[in-house]
Coordinates of C-alpha atoms (C1' of nucleotides) in Angstrom, one line a residue:
Chain A
M1 CA 13.5 -15.5 10.4
D2 CA 13.9 -18.0 13.1
N3 CA 11.6 -17.0 15.9
S4 CA 12.1 -20.0 18.1
R5 CA 15.3 -19.0 19.8
P6 CA 15.2 -16.8 23.0
N7 CA 15.5 -13.1 22.4
P8 CA 17.9 -10.8 24.3
T9 CA 15.4 -10.3 27.1
G10 CA 15.4 -14.0 27.8
K11 CA 11.8 -14.5 26.9
L12 CA 10.9 -17.1 24.4
A13 CA 10.4 -14.5 21.6
A14 CA 6.8 -15.7 21.7
L15 CA 4.9 -14.0 18.9
S16 CA 6.9 -11.1 17.8
R17 CA 4.9 -7.8 18.0
Q18 CA 5.5 -7.4 14.3
R19 CA 3.9 -9.7 11.9
L20 CA 6.1 -12.0 9.9
G21 CA 4.7 -10.5 6.7
D22 CA 6.0 -7.1 7.6
Q23 CA 9.5 -8.4 8.5
I24 CA 9.6 -10.3 5.2
A25 CA 8.5 -7.2 3.3
D26 CA 11.3 -5.3 4.9
A27 CA 13.8 -8.0 4.0
L28 CA 12.6 -8.2 0.4
R29 CA 12.5 -4.4 0.1
N30 CA 16.1 -4.2 1.1
Q31 CA 17.1 -6.9 -1.4
I32 CA 15.3 -4.9 -4.1
L33 CA 16.9 -1.6 -3.2
L34 CA 20.3 -3.2 -3.0
G35 CA 19.9 -4.7 -6.4
E36 CA 20.2 -8.2 -5.1
L37 CA 16.8 -8.8 -6.6
Q38 CA 17.0 -7.3 -10.1
P39 CA 14.1 -5.5 -11.8
G40 CA 12.0 -8.0 -13.8
S41 CA 13.3 -11.0 -11.9
N42 CA 10.8 -13.6 -10.5
I43 CA 10.1 -14.1 -6.9
P44 CA 8.7 -17.7 -6.8
E45 CA 6.7 -18.2 -3.7
R46 CA 7.7 -21.6 -2.5
E47 CA 11.4 -21.1 -3.2
T48 CA 11.5 -17.7 -1.6
A49 CA 9.5 -18.8 1.4
S50 CA 11.7 -21.8 2.1
A51 CA 14.8 -19.7 1.6
L52 CA 13.6 -17.4 4.3
G53 CA 12.4 -20.3 6.5
V54 CA 8.8 -19.3 6.5
S55 CA 5.6 -20.6 4.9
R56 CA 3.9 -19.1 1.8
T57 CA 1.2 -17.4 3.9
P58 CA 3.3 -14.6 5.4
L59 CA 5.4 -14.4 2.3
R60 CA 2.4 -13.7 0.2
E61 CA 1.4 -11.1 2.8
A62 CA 4.7 -9.4 2.2
L63 CA 4.3 -9.6 -1.6
V64 CA 0.9 -7.9 -1.3
I65 CA 2.5 -5.2 0.8
L66 CA 5.2 -4.6 -1.8
E67 CA 2.8 -4.7 -4.6
G68 CA 0.9 -1.8 -2.9
E69 CA 4.2 0.1 -2.7
G70 CA 4.8 -0.5 -6.4
L71 CA 8.0 -2.5 -5.9
V72 CA 6.5 -5.8 -7.0
S73 CA 3.9 -6.7 -9.6
M74 CA 1.7 -9.8 -9.3
S75 CA -0.2 -11.2 -12.3
P76 CA -2.7 -14.0 -11.9
A77 CA -1.2 -17.5 -11.9
R78 CA 2.3 -16.1 -12.7
S79 CA 5.2 -15.7 -10.4
P80 CA 5.4 -12.3 -8.7
R81 CA 8.1 -10.1 -10.3
V82 CA 10.2 -7.2 -9.2
S83 CA 8.8 -4.1 -10.9
N84 CA 10.8 -2.8 -13.8
P85 CA 9.5 0.7 -14.3
S86 CA 9.8 2.5 -17.6
L87 CA 11.4 5.8 -18.1
E88 CA 8.0 7.4 -18.4
N89 CA 6.9 5.8 -15.1
L90 CA 10.1 7.0 -13.3
T91 CA 9.6 10.5 -14.7
H92 CA 6.0 10.5 -13.3
L93 CA 7.3 9.3 -9.9
L94 CA 9.9 12.1 -9.9
Y95 CA 7.3 14.7 -10.6
V96 CA 5.3 13.6 -7.5
Q97 CA 8.4 13.3 -5.4
S98 CA 9.3 16.8 -6.4
A99 CA 5.9 18.1 -5.3
L100 CA 6.2 16.1 -2.0
E101 CA 9.6 17.6 -1.2
A102 CA 8.5 21.1 -2.1
L103 CA 5.7 20.7 0.4
A104 CA 8.1 19.2 2.9
G105 CA 10.4 22.2 2.6
E106 CA 7.6 24.6 3.1
C107 CA 6.2 22.7 6.2
A108 CA 9.7 22.2 7.6
C109 CA 10.1 26.0 7.7
D110 CA 7.2 26.1 10.1
Q111 CA 7.7 22.9 12.0
M112 CA 11.4 22.3 12.2
T113 CA 13.1 22.7 15.6
E114 CA 16.5 24.3 15.9
Q115 CA 18.0 21.0 16.7
E116 CA 16.5 19.4 13.6
F117 CA 17.9 22.3 11.5
K118 CA 21.4 21.7 13.0
H119 CA 21.1 18.0 12.1
I120 CA 20.1 18.8 8.5
E121 CA 22.9 21.3 8.3
G122 CA 25.3 18.7 9.6
L123 CA 24.2 16.2 7.0
N124 CA 24.9 18.7 4.3
L125 CA 28.4 19.3 5.7
T126 CA 29.1 15.6 5.8
L127 CA 28.0 15.4 2.2
Q128 CA 30.4 18.2 1.2
A129 CA 33.2 16.5 3.0
M130 CA 32.5 13.3 1.0
S131 CA 32.2 15.0 -2.3
E132 CA 35.7 14.5 -3.4
N133 CA 36.6 10.9 -2.5
A134 CA 33.6 9.0 -1.2
D135 CA 32.2 5.8 -2.6
P136 CA 29.2 6.4 -4.8
I137 CA 27.0 4.3 -2.5
D138 CA 28.1 6.3 0.6
F139 CA 27.6 9.6 -1.2
F140 CA 24.2 8.5 -2.4
T141 CA 23.1 7.3 1.0
A142 CA 24.1 10.6 2.6
D143 CA 22.3 12.5 -0.1
M144 CA 19.1 10.5 0.6
A145 CA 19.5 11.0 4.4
F146 CA 19.6 14.8 3.8
H147 CA 16.3 14.8 2.0
E148 CA 14.7 12.4 4.4
A149 CA 15.7 14.6 7.4
I150 CA 13.9 17.5 5.8
V151 CA 10.8 15.5 5.3
A152 CA 11.0 14.1 8.8
A153 CA 11.1 17.6 10.3
T154 CA 7.6 18.2 9.0
K155 CA 6.2 15.6 11.5
N156 CA 3.6 14.9 8.9
A157 CA 3.3 11.1 9.1
P158 CA 1.5 10.5 5.8
L159 CA 3.9 12.7 4.0
I160 CA 6.9 10.9 5.5
K161 CA 5.4 7.5 4.6
T162 CA 4.5 8.4 1.0
H163 CA 7.8 10.1 0.5
K164 CA 9.6 7.0 1.7
Q165 CA 7.7 4.8 -0.7
Y166 CA 8.4 7.0 -3.7
N167 CA 12.0 7.1 -2.7
A168 CA 12.1 3.3 -2.7
R169 CA 10.7 3.1 -6.2
L170 CA 13.2 5.7 -7.4
W171 CA 16.2 4.3 -5.4
R172 CA 17.7 2.3 -8.2
V173 CA 17.8 4.8 -11.0
R174 CA 18.7 7.6 -8.7
F175 CA 21.6 5.6 -7.4
M176 CA 22.8 4.8 -10.9
S177 CA 22.4 8.5 -11.7
S178 CA 24.5 9.5 -8.7
R179 CA 27.4 7.4 -9.9
K180 CA 28.1 10.1 -12.3
R181 CA 30.2 12.2 -10.0
I182 CA 30.1 15.1 -12.4
K183 CA 26.7 16.0 -11.0
R184 CA 28.0 16.3 -7.5
V185 CA 28.9 19.9 -7.7
S186 CA 25.5 21.1 -8.7
T187 CA 23.9 18.8 -6.2
L188 CA 25.9 20.4 -3.4
D189 CA 25.1 23.9 -4.7
D190 CA 21.4 23.1 -4.5
H191 CA 21.8 21.6 -1.0
S192 CA 23.5 24.7 0.3
E193 CA 20.7 26.8 -1.1
I194 CA 18.2 24.6 0.6
V195 CA 20.0 24.8 3.9
E196 CA 20.0 28.6 3.6
G197 CA 16.3 28.6 2.9
L198 CA 15.6 26.5 6.0
R199 CA 17.9 28.6 8.1
T200 CA 16.0 31.7 7.3
R201 CA 12.7 29.8 7.3
N202 CA 12.0 31.1 3.8
K203 CA 9.2 28.8 2.7
Q204 CA 9.0 30.1 -0.8
K205 CA 12.7 29.7 -1.5
T206 CA 13.1 26.3 0.2
S207 CA 10.2 24.9 -1.6
A208 CA 11.3 26.3 -5.0
V209 CA 14.8 25.0 -4.7
L210 CA 13.7 21.5 -3.6
S211 CA 11.3 21.3 -6.4
R212 CA 13.8 22.4 -9.0
H213 CA 16.4 20.1 -7.5
L214 CA 14.2 17.0 -8.0
R215 CA 13.0 18.0 -11.4
T216 CA 16.6 18.3 -12.5
A217 CA 16.9 14.6 -11.6
I218 CA 14.5 13.8 -14.4
D219 CA 17.1 14.9 -16.9
N220 CA 19.7 12.8 -15.2
I221 CA 17.7 9.6 -15.3
T222 CA 16.7 10.3 -18.9
S223 CA 20.4 10.3 -19.9
I224 CA 20.8 7.0 -17.9
F225 CA 18.1 5.4 -20.0
D226 CA 19.6 6.8 -23.2
E227 CA 23.0 5.3 -22.4
E228 CA 21.5 1.9 -21.7
N229 CA 19.6 2.0 -25.0
Q230 CA 22.8 2.9 -26.9
A231 CA 24.6 0.0 -25.2
N232 CA 22.0 -2.4 -26.4
Chain B
M1 CA -18.3 -13.5 -4.0
D2 CA -19.6 -16.9 -5.3
N3 CA -17.2 -17.9 -8.1
S4 CA -18.7 -21.3 -8.7
R5 CA -21.6 -20.3 -11.0
P6 CA -21.0 -19.8 -14.7
N7 CA -20.2 -16.3 -15.8
P8 CA -22.0 -14.5 -18.6
T9 CA -19.7 -16.0 -21.2
G10 CA -20.8 -19.4 -20.2
K11 CA -17.4 -20.5 -19.0
L12 CA -17.0 -21.9 -15.5
A13 CA -15.7 -18.6 -14.1
A14 CA -12.6 -20.6 -13.2
L15 CA -10.0 -18.4 -11.7
S16 CA -11.1 -14.8 -12.0
R17 CA -8.4 -12.6 -13.6
Q18 CA -8.6 -10.5 -10.4
R19 CA -7.6 -12.0 -7.1
L20 CA -10.3 -12.5 -4.5
G21 CA -8.3 -10.3 -2.2
D22 CA -8.5 -7.4 -4.5
Q23 CA -12.3 -7.8 -4.9
I24 CA -12.8 -8.0 -1.2
A25 CA -10.6 -4.9 -0.7
D26 CA -12.8 -3.1 -3.2
A27 CA -16.0 -4.2 -1.3
L28 CA -14.6 -3.3 2.1
R29 CA -13.3 0.0 0.8
N30 CA -16.7 0.9 -0.5
Q31 CA -18.3 0.0 2.8
I32 CA -15.8 2.2 4.7
L33 CA -16.4 5.2 2.3
L34 CA -20.1 4.8 2.5
G35 CA -19.9 4.8 6.3
E36 CA -21.4 1.3 6.5
L37 CA -18.3 0.4 8.4
Q38 CA -17.8 3.1 10.9
P39 CA -14.4 4.5 11.9
G40 CA -13.0 2.6 14.9
S41 CA -15.3 -0.4 14.3
N42 CA -13.9 -3.9 14.3
I43 CA -13.5 -6.2 11.3
P44 CA -13.4 -9.7 12.8
E45 CA -11.8 -12.0 10.3
R46 CA -13.9 -15.1 10.6
E47 CA -17.2 -13.3 10.8
T48 CA -16.4 -11.0 7.9
A49 CA -15.0 -13.7 5.8
S50 CA -18.1 -15.9 6.2
A51 CA -20.4 -12.9 5.6
L52 CA -18.6 -12.5 2.2
G53 CA -18.6 -16.2 1.5
V54 CA -14.8 -16.5 1.4
S55 CA -12.1 -17.9 3.6
R56 CA -9.8 -15.9 5.9
T57 CA -6.9 -16.1 3.5
P58 CA -8.1 -13.7 0.8
L59 CA -9.9 -11.6 3.4
R60 CA -6.6 -11.1 5.2
E61 CA -5.0 -10.2 1.9
A62 CA -7.7 -7.5 1.5
L63 CA -7.1 -6.2 5.0
V64 CA -3.3 -6.0 4.3
I65 CA -4.1 -4.0 1.2
L66 CA -6.4 -1.6 3.1
E67 CA -3.8 -1.3 5.9
G68 CA -1.3 -0.1 3.3
E69 CA -3.9 2.4 2.1
G70 CA -4.3 3.7 5.6
L71 CA -8.0 2.7 5.8
V72 CA -7.6 -0.1 8.2
S73 CA -5.2 -0.6 11.1
M74 CA -4.1 -4.0 12.3
S75 CA -2.5 -4.5 15.8
P76 CA -1.0 -7.9 16.8
A77 CA -3.6 -10.3 18.2
R78 CA -6.4 -7.8 18.0
S79 CA -9.2 -7.5 15.5
P80 CA -8.5 -5.3 12.5
R81 CA -10.2 -1.9 12.9
V82 CA -11.4 0.8 10.5
S83 CA -9.0 3.7 10.9
N84 CA -10.2 6.6 12.9
P85 CA -7.9 9.4 12.0
S86 CA -7.3 12.4 14.3
L87 CA -7.8 16.0 13.2
E88 CA -4.0 16.3 13.1
N89 CA -3.8 13.3 10.8
L90 CA -6.5 14.6 8.5
T91 CA -4.8 18.0 8.4
H92 CA -1.6 16.3 7.4
L93 CA -3.4 14.3 4.7
L94 CA -5.0 17.5 3.3
Y95 CA -1.6 19.2 3.1
V96 CA -0.3 16.4 0.9
Q97 CA -3.5 16.3 -1.1
S98 CA -3.1 20.0 -1.7
A99 CA 0.4 19.5 -3.0
L100 CA -0.7 16.6 -5.2
E101 CA -3.6 18.6 -6.8
A102 CA -1.4 21.6 -7.3
L103 CA 1.0 19.4 -9.2
A104 CA -1.9 17.9 -11.1
G105 CA -3.1 21.3 -12.2
E106 CA 0.3 22.2 -13.4
C107 CA 0.8 19.0 -15.4
A108 CA -2.8 19.0 -16.7
C109 CA -2.0 22.4 -18.3
D110 CA 0.7 20.5 -20.3
Q111 CA -1.0 17.2 -20.9
M112 CA -4.7 17.8 -21.0
T113 CA -6.4 17.3 -24.4
E114 CA -9.1 19.7 -25.6
Q115 CA -11.6 16.9 -25.1
E116 CA -10.5 16.4 -21.5
F117 CA -10.8 20.1 -20.9
K118 CA -14.4 20.1 -22.2
H119 CA -15.2 17.2 -19.9
I120 CA -13.8 19.0 -16.9
E121 CA -15.6 22.2 -17.9
G122 CA -18.8 20.2 -18.2
L123 CA -18.4 18.7 -14.7
N124 CA -18.1 22.2 -13.3
L125 CA -21.3 23.3 -15.1
T126 CA -23.1 20.2 -13.7
L127 CA -21.8 21.2 -10.3
Q128 CA -23.1 24.8 -10.7
A129 CA -26.5 23.5 -11.8
M130 CA -26.6 21.3 -8.7
S131 CA -25.6 24.0 -6.3
E132 CA -29.1 25.2 -5.3
N133 CA -31.0 22.0 -4.7
A134 CA -29.0 18.9 -5.0
D135 CA -28.5 16.3 -2.3
P136 CA -25.3 16.7 -0.3
I137 CA -24.1 13.3 -1.4
D138 CA -24.7 14.1 -5.1
F139 CA -23.1 17.5 -4.8
F140 CA -20.1 16.0 -3.0
T141 CA -19.7 13.2 -5.6
A142 CA -19.8 15.6 -8.4
D143 CA -17.2 17.8 -6.6
M144 CA -14.9 14.8 -6.3
A145 CA -15.4 13.9 -9.9
F146 CA -14.3 17.3 -11.0
H147 CA -11.0 17.1 -9.0
E148 CA -10.4 13.5 -10.2
A149 CA -10.9 14.5 -13.8
I150 CA -8.1 17.1 -13.5
V151 CA -5.8 14.5 -11.9
A152 CA -6.7 12.0 -14.6
A153 CA -5.8 14.5 -17.3
T154 CA -2.2 14.4 -16.2
K155 CA -1.9 10.7 -17.3
N156 CA 0.5 10.3 -14.5
A157 CA -0.4 6.9 -13.1
P158 CA 1.4 7.1 -9.8
L159 CA -0.1 10.5 -9.2
I160 CA -3.5 9.3 -10.0
K161 CA -3.2 6.3 -7.7
T162 CA -1.7 8.2 -4.7
H163 CA -4.3 11.0 -5.1
K164 CA -7.1 8.4 -5.1
Q165 CA -5.8 6.8 -1.9
Y166 CA -5.6 10.2 -0.2
N167 CA -9.1 11.0 -1.4
A168 CA -10.3 7.8 0.2
R169 CA -8.8 8.6 3.5
L170 CA -10.3 12.1 3.4
W171 CA -13.6 11.0 2.0
R172 CA -15.6 10.8 5.2
V173 CA -14.6 14.2 6.7
R174 CA -14.8 15.9 3.4
F175 CA -18.3 14.6 2.9
M176 CA -19.4 15.7 6.3
S177 CA -17.8 19.1 5.6
S178 CA -19.6 19.4 2.3
R179 CA -23.0 19.0 4.0
K180 CA -22.6 22.6 5.1
R181 CA -24.1 24.1 2.0
I182 CA -23.0 27.5 3.1
K183 CA -19.6 26.6 1.6
R184 CA -20.9 25.9 -1.8
V185 CA -20.6 29.4 -3.2
S186 CA -16.9 29.8 -2.5
T187 CA -16.3 26.2 -3.7
L188 CA -17.9 27.2 -7.0
D189 CA -15.9 30.4 -7.3
D190 CA -12.7 28.4 -6.8
H191 CA -13.8 25.9 -9.4
S192 CA -14.5 28.5 -12.0
E193 CA -11.1 30.0 -11.4
I194 CA -9.5 26.6 -11.9
V195 CA -11.4 26.1 -15.1
E196 CA -10.2 29.4 -16.4
G197 CA -6.6 28.5 -15.4
L198 CA -6.9 25.3 -17.4
R199 CA -8.6 26.9 -20.4
T200 CA -5.6 29.3 -20.7
R201 CA -3.2 26.6 -19.7
N202 CA -1.8 28.9 -17.0
K203 CA 0.2 26.5 -14.8
Q204 CA 1.0 29.0 -12.1
K205 CA -2.6 30.1 -11.6
T206 CA -4.2 26.7 -11.9
S207 CA -1.7 25.2 -9.4
A208 CA -2.1 28.1 -7.0
V209 CA -5.9 28.1 -6.9
L210 CA -6.0 24.3 -6.5
S211 CA -3.5 24.5 -3.6
R212 CA -5.5 27.2 -1.9
H213 CA -8.8 25.4 -2.5
L214 CA -7.6 22.3 -0.7
R215 CA -5.9 24.2 2.1
T216 CA -9.2 26.0 2.8
A217 CA -10.7 22.6 3.4
I218 CA -8.4 22.3 6.4
D219 CA -10.4 25.1 8.1
N220 CA -13.6 23.4 7.2
I221 CA -12.8 20.1 8.7
T222 CA -11.4 21.8 11.8
S223 CA -14.8 23.3 12.5
I224 CA -16.4 19.9 12.0
F225 CA -14.2 18.5 14.7
D226 CA -14.9 21.5 17.0
E227 CA -18.6 21.0 16.6
E228 CA -18.3 17.3 17.4
N229 CA -16.3 18.1 20.5
Q230 CA -18.9 20.6 21.6
A231 CA -21.6 18.1 21.1
N232 CA -19.8 15.6 23.5
Chain C
dC1 C1' 13.6 -31.9 -38.9
dA2 C1' 10.1 -28.9 -37.5
dT3 C1' 5.7 -28.5 -35.5
dT4 C1' 1.8 -29.5 -33.2
dA5 C1' -0.7 -32.4 -29.4
dT6 C1' -0.6 -34.3 -25.2
dT7 C1' 1.1 -35.3 -20.8
dA8 C1' 3.7 -34.2 -16.6
dT9 C1' 5.3 -30.8 -13.5
dT10 C1' 5.5 -26.6 -11.4
dT11 C1' 3.3 -22.6 -9.4
dT12 C1' -0.2 -19.7 -7.9
dG13 C1' -5.0 -19.1 -5.5
dT14 C1' -7.9 -20.4 -1.9
dA15 C1' -9.4 -23.2 2.0
dT16 C1' -8.6 -25.5 6.1
dA17 C1' -6.1 -26.7 10.4
dC18 C1' -3.5 -25.7 14.4
dC19 C1' -1.2 -22.8 17.9
dA20 C1' -0.6 -19.0 20.9
dA21 C1' -2.3 -14.8 22.7
dA22 C1' -6.1 -12.1 24.3
dT23 C1' -10.6 -11.6 26.0
dA24 C1' -14.7 -13.3 28.4
dA25 C1' -16.6 -16.1 31.8
dT26 C1' -16.6 -18.5 36.0
dA27 C1' -14.9 -19.7 40.5
dA28 C1' -12.6 -18.6 44.7
dA29 C1' -11.2 -15.7 48.3
dT30 C1' -11.2 -11.7 51.1
Chain D
dA1 C1' -20.3 -7.8 47.3
dT2 C1' -16.0 -6.8 45.3
dT3 C1' -11.9 -8.3 43.8
dT4 C1' -8.6 -11.6 42.3
dA5 C1' -7.4 -16.3 40.2
dT6 C1' -8.4 -19.5 37.1
dT7 C1' -10.5 -21.6 33.3
dA8 C1' -12.9 -21.5 28.8
dT9 C1' -13.6 -19.4 24.5
dT10 C1' -12.7 -16.5 20.9
dT11 C1' -9.5 -14.4 17.6
dG12 C1' -5.4 -13.5 15.0
dG13 C1' -0.9 -15.6 13.0
dT14 C1' 1.2 -19.1 10.5
dA15 C1' 1.6 -23.6 8.3
dT16 C1' -0.2 -27.0 5.5
dA17 C1' -3.3 -29.1 2.0
dC18 C1' -5.6 -29.2 -2.2
dA19 C1' -7.5 -27.4 -6.7
dA20 C1' -6.8 -24.9 -11.1
dA21 C1' -3.9 -22.7 -14.3
dA22 C1' 0.4 -22.0 -16.6
dT23 C1' 4.7 -23.8 -18.1
dA24 C1' 7.9 -27.4 -19.3
dA25 C1' 8.7 -31.7 -21.2
dT26 C1' 7.6 -35.4 -24.1
dA27 C1' 5.4 -37.8 -27.8
dA28 C1' 3.2 -37.9 -32.1
dT29 C1' 2.6 -36.3 -36.8
dG30 C1' 3.4 -33.8 -41.1

DNA sequence: CATTATTATTTTGTATACCAAATAATAAAT
DNA sequence: ATTTATTATTTGGTATACAAAATAATAATG
């Protein structure tokens, strides 16, 4: 966060083109997704600001941004907290994400270039190669990259942004869910079907498989919650 | 915006449960939707803050919120501006809104109470009664209320919020589009089909008609843009 | 010892102050 | 008169200051 040192171009860094608030939001978002900031944990303003070497003003700006994204909740006169969504809430998020990816699949059939298709196909191959031995985190990241690439191929900026935000809110449970390697086979089957749908530019099929794929995830996260409740 | 006077309960108003930033965001959002703040117009911070009787701090908070909603764009060292979306951007928004309402129709078939259905049905009847003689603004508001009621019946909070945000960004063009009364007949036909779908809790039909209904709106806004370009 | 009252401290909410970049205005030069 | 240089002013970005509420800590009381 230190803006006073010279940047690579030699210039004095001056005022970065990106506001501090945005950079801080990026940093905090990462910490939340990585689990360094646990759901329900407090984000005290002074402490966090000084830890990042900034004042409370841009930190609060970041918190307001993250609140808008649903990753942080702010109550009056209380420390901001990392959101801790209920199973119901996560289910609701997945329904929306399912609809968004179904739309993405459909639009991608129209808008996707051949190069983009090859990229998506390649990501799926990578995923298949990883299926046997890769770390959960790597497999999960690759899985997410596959879905993001499809959405990106639509060139629909609002869709891409909204999808990204929903992904962030779902990141944690979906990662926990993906640790159950048992699910990898059916995941890969779905992905192959999606790739086939895209190859033939079959909107109906691509859209339907993506929708089903995401709705299946609802069952997976439900079992995650059940296990946690049994443990307690 | 004056918080210093006693509130109706007699207490000193103290710190309102809602942050000033949120209240300001609501006020500015209204002004944008009503067209009092035109697309592309500047929102200078000092001037706007003093006009509202607040300091720049909560005003900036409001601007950051509205930027997240896509209603305002902030560039470094320039005055914040009311977003002025291109036809392409509006088209993209409508595709997403179409997918969201299709999902809403499907979920509403599952989640809607009989009372909620009666309410939706009633809104449609109101709309039909208005079709001949009502003001464009009233007809449009009733049209929007109909769609919002369907989304609300899903009880899916993230869906409701995202749909509301997309509605806000689309408000202006869709209002301009609705001024063409010629479209009212087909609008009402679609609505009646949607009501029938909901009555029979036919997910497939409800979802399909809602999706088509919204995608038709893309053609309507395209002609709005064409006319504007001819005028210039 | 437990429980309530009261005080002290921490923490958020908002306002103000200051700096640097951008724009507007003015002066200088061709 | 037009264009370029330079200065002044405005405006956004960030830090700091202060007020009010919430929490923690301490004292008082049954």
